C-alpha atoms as a printed R data frame, in Angstrom:
    type eleno elety resid chain resno       x       y       z
1   ATOM     1    CA   UNK     A     1   6.887 -65.222 -62.689
2   ATOM     2    CA   UNK     A     2   3.324 -64.190 -62.243
3   ATOM     3    CA   UNK     A     3   4.304 -61.517 -59.737
4   ATOM     4    CA   UNK     A     4   6.750 -59.922 -62.309
5   ATOM     5    CA   UNK     A     5   3.964 -60.026 -65.033
6   ATOM     6    CA   UNK     A     6   1.410 -58.290 -62.622
7   ATOM     7    CA   UNK     A     7   3.938 -55.727 -61.610
8   ATOM     8    CA   UNK     A     8   4.008 -54.130 -65.024
9   ATOM     9    CA   UNK     A     9   3.150 -50.398 -64.892
10  ATOM    10    CA   UNK     A    10   0.472 -51.004 -67.686
11  ATOM    11    CA   UNK     A    11  -1.873 -52.725 -65.255
12  ATOM    12    CA   UNK     A    12  -1.807 -49.843 -62.789
13  ATOM    13    CA   UNK     A    13  -2.730 -47.390 -65.476
14  ATOM    14    CA   UNK     A    14  -5.683 -49.609 -66.657
15  ATOM    15    CA   UNK     A    15  -7.014 -50.154 -63.060
16  ATOM    16    CA   UNK     A    16  -8.901 -47.041 -63.065
17  ATOM    17    CA   UNK     A    17 -10.457 -47.916 -66.507
18  ATOM    18    CA   UNK     A    18 -11.417 -51.467 -65.253
19  ATOM    19    CA   UNK     A    19 -13.037 -50.214 -62.154
20  ATOM    20    CA   UNK     A    20 -15.197 -47.855 -64.125
21  ATOM    21    CA   UNK     A    21 -16.076 -50.748 -66.496
22  ATOM    22    CA   UNK     A    22 -16.972 -52.899 -63.640
23  ATOM    23    CA   UNK     A    23 -19.363 -50.222 -62.070
24  ATOM    24    CA   UNK     A    24 -20.924 -49.682 -65.582
25  ATOM    25    CA   UNK     A    25 -21.563 -53.442 -65.982
26  ATOM    26    CA   UNK     A    26 -23.112 -53.559 -62.440
27  ATOM    27    CA   UNK     A    27 -25.471 -50.664 -63.272
28  ATOM    28    CA   UNK     A    28 -26.397 -52.298 -66.533
29  ATOM    29    CA   UNK     A    29 -27.100 -55.572 -64.964
30  ATOM    30    CA   UNK     A    30 -29.216 -53.993 -62.292
31  ATOM    31    CA   UNK     A    31 -31.314 -52.131 -65.059
32  ATOM    32    CA   UNK     A    32 -31.777 -55.439 -66.909
33  ATOM    33    CA   UNK     A    33 -32.824 -57.198 -63.689
34  ATOM    34    CA   UNK     A    34 -35.402 -54.465 -62.756
35  ATOM    35    CA   UNK     A    35 -36.731 -54.424 -66.285
36  ATOM    36    CA   UNK     A    36 -37.062 -58.245 -66.163
37  ATOM    37    CA   UNK     A    37 -38.957 -57.977 -62.871
38  ATOM    38    CA   UNK     A    38 -41.205 -55.361 -64.339
39  ATOM    39    CA   UNK     A    39 -41.873 -57.571 -67.470
40  ATOM    40    CA   UNK     A    40 -42.586 -60.686 -65.425
41  ATOM    41    CA   UNK     A    41 -45.237 -58.647 -63.341
42  ATOM    42    CA   UNK     A    42 -46.762 -57.292 -66.446
43  ATOM    43    CA   UNK     A    43 -47.202 -60.485 -68.445
44  ATOM    44    CA   UNK     A    44 -48.050 -62.437 -65.276
45  ATOM    45    CA   UNK     A    45 -51.174 -60.207 -64.794
46  ATOM    46    CA   UNK     A    46 -52.009 -60.304 -68.528
47  ATOM    47    CA   UNK     A    47 -51.678 -64.099 -68.535
48  ATOM    48    CA   UNK     A    48 -54.087 -64.520 -65.722
49  ATOM    49    CA   UNK     A    49 -56.662 -62.155 -67.174
50  ATOM    50    CA   UNK     A    50 -56.483 -63.714 -70.654
51  ATOM    51    CA   UNK     A    51 -56.733 -67.302 -69.258
52  ATOM    52    CA   UNK     A    52 -59.800 -66.092 -67.179
53  ATOM    53    CA   UNK     A    53 -61.438 -64.587 -70.325
54  ATOM    54    CA   UNK     A    54 -60.939 -67.705 -72.429
55  ATOM    55    CA   UNK     A    55 -59.516 -65.911 -75.494
56  ATOM    56    CA   UNK     A    56 -58.303 -67.704 -78.657
57  ATOM    57    CA   UNK     A    57 -55.361 -70.083 -78.227
58  ATOM    58    CA   UNK     A    58 -52.951 -68.074 -80.521
59  ATOM    59    CA   UNK     A    59 -53.185 -64.900 -78.391
60  ATOM    60    CA   UNK     A    60 -52.942 -67.010 -75.230
61  ATOM    61    CA   UNK     A    61 -49.776 -68.770 -76.534
62  ATOM    62    CA   UNK     A    62 -48.229 -65.404 -77.638
63  ATOM    63    CA   UNK     A    63 -48.797 -64.074 -74.093
64  ATOM    64    CA   UNK     A    64 -47.434 -67.229 -72.621
65  ATOM    65    CA   UNK     A    65 -44.255 -66.997 -74.785
66  ATOM    66    CA   UNK     A    66 -43.746 -63.421 -73.689
67  ATOM    67    CA   UNK     A    67 -43.978 -64.519 -70.086
68  ATOM    68    CA   UNK     A    68 -41.516 -67.292 -70.545
69  ATOM    69    CA   UNK     A    69 -38.976 -64.975 -72.213
70  ATOM    70    CA   UNK     A    70 -39.300 -62.364 -69.357
71  ATOM    71    CA   UNK     A    71 -38.883 -65.100 -66.726
72  ATOM    72    CA   UNK     A    72 -35.811 -66.273 -68.699
73  ATOM    73    CA   UNK     A    73 -34.373 -62.727 -68.765
74  ATOM    74    CA   UNK     A    74 -35.087 -62.359 -65.174
75  ATOM    75    CA   UNK     A    75 -33.104 -65.613 -64.232
76  ATOM    76    CA   UNK     A    76 -30.207 -64.662 -66.594
77  ATOM    77    CA   UNK     A    77 -29.776 -61.089 -65.292
78  ATOM    78    CA   UNK     A    78 -30.100 -62.161 -61.680
79  ATOM    79    CA   UNK     A    79 -27.435 -64.814 -61.879
80  ATOM    80    CA   UNK     A    80 -25.325 -62.716 -63.875
81  ATOM    81    CA   UNK     A    81 -25.459 -59.955 -61.437
82  ATOM    82    CA   UNK     A    82 -24.832 -62.298 -58.571
83  ATOM    83    CA   UNK     A    83 -21.906 -64.206 -60.180
84  ATOM    84    CA   UNK     A    84 -20.310 -60.783 -61.214
85  ATOM    85    CA   UNK     A    85 -20.399 -59.645 -57.712
86  ATOM    86    CA   UNK     A    86 -18.868 -62.994 -56.512
87  ATOM    87    CA   UNK     A    87 -16.075 -62.705 -59.160
88  ATOM    88    CA   UNK     A    88 -15.223 -59.163 -57.963
89  ATOM    89    CA   UNK     A    89 -15.157 -60.335 -54.248
90  ATOM    90    CA   UNK     A    90 -12.889 -63.294 -55.279
91  ATOM    91    CA   UNK     A    91 -10.533 -61.051 -57.257
92  ATOM    92    CA   UNK     A    92 -10.395 -58.632 -54.163
93  ATOM    93    CA   UNK     A    93  -9.561 -61.505 -51.889
94  ATOM    94    CA   UNK     A    94  -6.866 -62.911 -54.144
95  ATOM    95    CA   UNK     A    95  -5.260 -59.552 -54.301
96  ATOM    96    CA   UNK     A    96  -5.201 -59.171 -50.540
97  ATOM    97    CA   UNK     A    97  -3.752 -62.575 -50.203
98  ATOM    98    CA   UNK     A    98  -0.972 -61.795 -52.602
99  ATOM    99    CA   UNK     A    99  -0.215 -58.709 -50.617
100 ATOM   100    CA   UNK     A   100  -0.174 -60.687 -47.378
101 ATOM   101    CA   UNK     A   101   2.113 -63.282 -48.798
102 ATOM   102    CA   UNK     A   102   4.569 -60.610 -49.937
103 ATOM   103    CA   UNK     A   103   4.519 -58.912 -46.462
104 ATOM   104    CA   UNK     A   104   4.909 -62.476 -44.956
105 ATOM   105    CA   UNK     A   105   8.084 -63.040 -47.131
106 ATOM   106    CA   UNK     A   106   9.423 -59.625 -46.102
107 ATOM   107    CA   UNK     A   107   8.883 -60.186 -42.414
108 ATOM   108    CA   UNK     A   108  10.426 -63.683 -42.645
109 ATOM   109    CA   UNK     A   109  13.608 -62.078 -44.260
110 ATOM   110    CA   UNK     A   110  13.643 -59.444 -41.459
111 ATOM   111    CA   UNK     A   111  13.417 -62.148 -38.720
112 ATOM   112    CA   UNK     A   112  16.323 -63.966 -40.331
113 ATOM   113    CA   UNK     A   113  18.453 -60.840 -40.477
114 ATOM   114    CA   UNK     A   114  17.678 -60.077 -36.817
115 ATOM   115    CA   UNK     A   115  18.476 -63.638 -35.766
116 ATOM   116    CA   UNK     A   116  21.973 -63.470 -37.701
117 ATOM   117    CA   UNK     A   117  22.752 -60.181 -36.005
118 ATOM   118    CA   UNK     A   118  21.837 -61.521 -32.580
119 ATOM   119    CA   UNK     A   119  24.085 -64.583 -33.078
120 ATOM   120    CA   UNK     A   120  26.971 -62.174 -34.286
121 ATOM   121    CA   UNK     A   121  26.702 -60.064 -31.155
122 ATOM   122    CA   UNK     A   122  26.497 -63.181 -28.853
123 ATOM   123    CA   UNK     A   123  29.685 -64.624 -30.437
124 ATOM   124    CA   UNK     A   124  31.528 -61.247 -29.929
125 ATOM   125    CA   UNK     A   125  30.271 -61.336 -26.461
126 ATOM   126    CA   UNK     A   126  31.697 -64.654 -25.716
127 ATOM   127    CA   UNK     A   127  35.094 -63.702 -27.273
128 ATOM   128    CA   UNK     A   128  35.255 -60.724 -25.021
129 ATOM   129    CA   UNK     A   129  34.400 -62.747 -22.021
130 ATOM   130    CA   UNK     A   130  37.270 -65.214 -22.978
131 ATOM   131    CA   UNK     A   131  39.679 -62.258 -23.352
132 ATOM   132    CA   UNK     A   132  38.441 -60.793 -20.005
133 ATOM   133    CA   UNK     A   133  39.171 -64.029 -18.125
134 ATOM   134    CA   UNK     A   134  42.742 -64.313 -19.756
135 ATOM   135    CA   UNK     A   135  43.976 -60.756 -18.816
136 ATOM   136    CA   UNK     A   136  44.271 -59.199 -15.467
137 ATOM   137    CA   UNK     A   137  44.803 -55.520 -16.318
138 ATOM   138    CA   UNK     A   138  42.310 -53.435 -14.544
139 ATOM   139    CA   UNK     A   139  42.048 -50.656 -17.080
140 ATOM   140    CA   UNK     A   140  41.648 -53.095 -19.880
141 ATOM   141    CA   UNK     A   141  39.135 -55.014 -17.675
142 ATOM   142    CA   UNK     A   142  37.092 -51.841 -17.106
143 ATOM   143    CA   UNK     A   143  37.085 -51.038 -20.796
144 ATOM   144    CA   UNK     A   144  36.075 -54.520 -21.509
145 ATOM   145    CA   UNK     A   145  33.282 -54.448 -19.040
146 ATOM   146    CA   UNK     A   146  32.008 -51.278 -20.566
147 ATOM   147    CA   UNK     A   147  32.123 -52.888 -24.061
148 ATOM   148    CA   UNK     A   148  30.474 -56.025 -22.684
149 ATOM   149    CA   UNK     A   149  27.688 -54.005 -21.075
150 ATOM   150    CA   UNK     A   150  27.038 -52.243 -24.344
151 ATOM   151    CA   UNK     A   151  27.010 -55.469 -26.217
152 ATOM   152    CA   UNK     A   152  24.530 -56.942 -23.683
153 ATOM   153    CA   UNK     A   153  22.341 -53.914 -24.116
154 ATOM   154    CA   UNK     A   154  22.609 -54.270 -27.969
155 ATOM   155    CA   UNK     A   155  21.680 -58.054 -27.584
156 ATOM   156    CA   UNK     A   156  18.597 -57.212 -25.482
157 ATOM   157    CA   UNK     A   157  17.585 -54.608 -27.940
158 ATOM   158    CA   UNK     A   158  18.013 -57.075 -30.834
159 ATOM   159    CA   UNK     A   159  16.081 -59.722 -28.952
160 ATOM   160    CA   UNK     A   160  13.163 -57.214 -28.337
161 ATOM   161    CA   UNK     A   161  13.194 -56.419 -31.998
162 ATOM   162    CA   UNK     A   162  13.257 -60.127 -32.881
163 ATOM   163    CA   UNK     A   163  10.301 -60.893 -30.587
164 ATOM   164    CA   UNK     A   164   8.380 -57.893 -32.167
165 ATOM   165    CA   UNK     A   165   9.195 -59.094 -35.698
166 ATOM   166    CA   UNK     A   166   8.240 -62.632 -34.780
167 ATOM   167    CA   UNK     A   167   4.832 -61.475 -33.423
168 ATOM   168    CA   UNK     A   168   4.272 -59.596 -36.612
169 ATOM   169    CA   UNK     A   169   5.217 -62.616 -38.670
170 ATOM   170    CA   UNK     A   170   2.800 -64.839 -36.808
171 ATOM   171    CA   UNK     A   171   0.060 -62.347 -37.145
172 ATOM   172    CA   UNK     A   172   0.642 -62.084 -40.854
173 ATOM   173    CA   UNK     A   173   0.788 -65.780 -41.109
174 ATOM   174    CA   UNK     A   174  -2.560 -66.004 -39.400
175 ATOM   175    CA   UNK     A   175  -4.166 -63.527 -41.679
176 ATOM   176    CA   UNK     A   176  -2.758 -65.356 -44.814
177 ATOM   177    CA   UNK     A   177  -4.358 -68.626 -43.510
178 ATOM   178    CA   UNK     A   178  -7.702 -66.778 -42.982
179 ATOM   179    CA   UNK     A   179  -7.630 -65.296 -46.488
180 ATOM   180    CA   UNK     A   180  -6.750 -68.728 -47.998
181 ATOM   181    CA   UNK     A   181  -9.719 -70.298 -46.169
182 ATOM   182    CA   UNK     A   182 -12.105 -67.455 -47.252
183 ATOM   183    CA   UNK     A   183 -10.897 -67.685 -50.763
184 ATOM   184    CA   UNK     A   184 -11.342 -71.492 -50.844
185 ATOM   185    CA   UNK     A   185 -14.969 -71.041 -49.520
186 ATOM   186    CA   UNK     A   186 -15.759 -68.476 -52.214
187 ATOM   187    CA   UNK     A   187 -14.261 -70.861 -54.929
188 ATOM   188    CA   UNK     A   188 -16.470 -73.687 -53.780
189 ATOM   189    CA   UNK     A   189 -19.530 -71.433 -53.633
190 ATOM   190    CA   UNK     A   190 -18.758 -70.141 -57.150
191 ATOM   191    CA   UNK     A   191 -18.483 -73.687 -58.502
192 ATOM   192    CA   UNK     A   192 -21.735 -74.648 -56.858
193 ATOM   193    CA   UNK     A   193 -23.545 -71.560 -58.426
194 ATOM   194    CA   UNK     A   194 -22.063 -72.415 -61.782
195 ATOM   195    CA   UNK     A   195 -23.416 -75.912 -61.702
196 ATOM   196    CA   UNK     A   196 -26.947 -74.664 -60.635
197 ATOM   197    CA   UNK     A   197 -26.676 -71.971 -63.432
198 ATOM   198    CA   UNK     A   198 -25.945 -74.691 -66.009
199 ATOM   199    CA   UNK     A   199 -28.693 -76.867 -64.837
200 ATOM   200    CA   UNK     A   200 -31.145 -73.855 -65.004
201 ATOM   201    CA   UNK     A   201 -29.849 -72.910 -68.514
202 ATOM   202    CA   UNK     A   202 -30.377 -76.542 -69.653
203 ATOM   203    CA   UNK     A   203 -33.925 -76.597 -68.234
204 ATOM   204    CA   UNK     A   204 -34.634 -73.210 -69.906
205 ATOM   205    CA   UNK     A   205 -33.335 -74.382 -73.217
206 ATOM   206    CA   UNK     A   206 -35.498 -77.451 -73.133
207 ATOM   207    CA   UNK     A   207 -38.613 -75.555 -72.266
208 ATOM   208    CA   UNK     A   208 -37.853 -73.066 -75.084
209 ATOM   209    CA   UNK     A   209 -37.389 -76.053 -77.601
210 ATOM   210    CA   UNK     A   210 -40.722 -77.309 -76.449
211 ATOM   211    CA   UNK     A   211 -42.393 -73.993 -77.018
212 ATOM   212    CA   UNK     A   212 -40.933 -73.769 -80.505
213 ATOM   213    CA   UNK     A   213 -42.242 -77.240 -81.355
């Protein structure tokens, strides 16, 4: 069902737009991150200078508030940039996994078809051998031998194709398992980062509430 939904032509037309949108958001987050780094450095130096000069408390609190907001912006933009990249990588891996699973199903169908064809040719070969053993006519025997030889060659060819298809099937199965394992690791890392981000957000909110009080 999901495969049918994602095979709509609309998504392929929107793919270019979404890629441009992703790059735009990445550039925006990088600009915000660099601006936050600049603000933190700026207000850190001002904070140290004002503290050493022993100015009035209101100006010192104002500078401290500016420093806190710049640090908060730095954390938010940094985590957003990192999580956005992790999300992009996760989507890429899921897409590759879906493609490998589709190729895996196609290879499995091909292996089954090759197996059925090999069984069919082997059954015909057995019938010809039985017919050969029941008849003594030399001409028919020579013709049957030639047909049998052709059938043997065809069976050998089908066996070789079956072996090649089986190797490709096992290779695709191994790649699918590797993609699943990598996707699971990224999912666990994403959940861990989300928990750390929530904890950091809660601590920042508490610190901001204290400053407002």
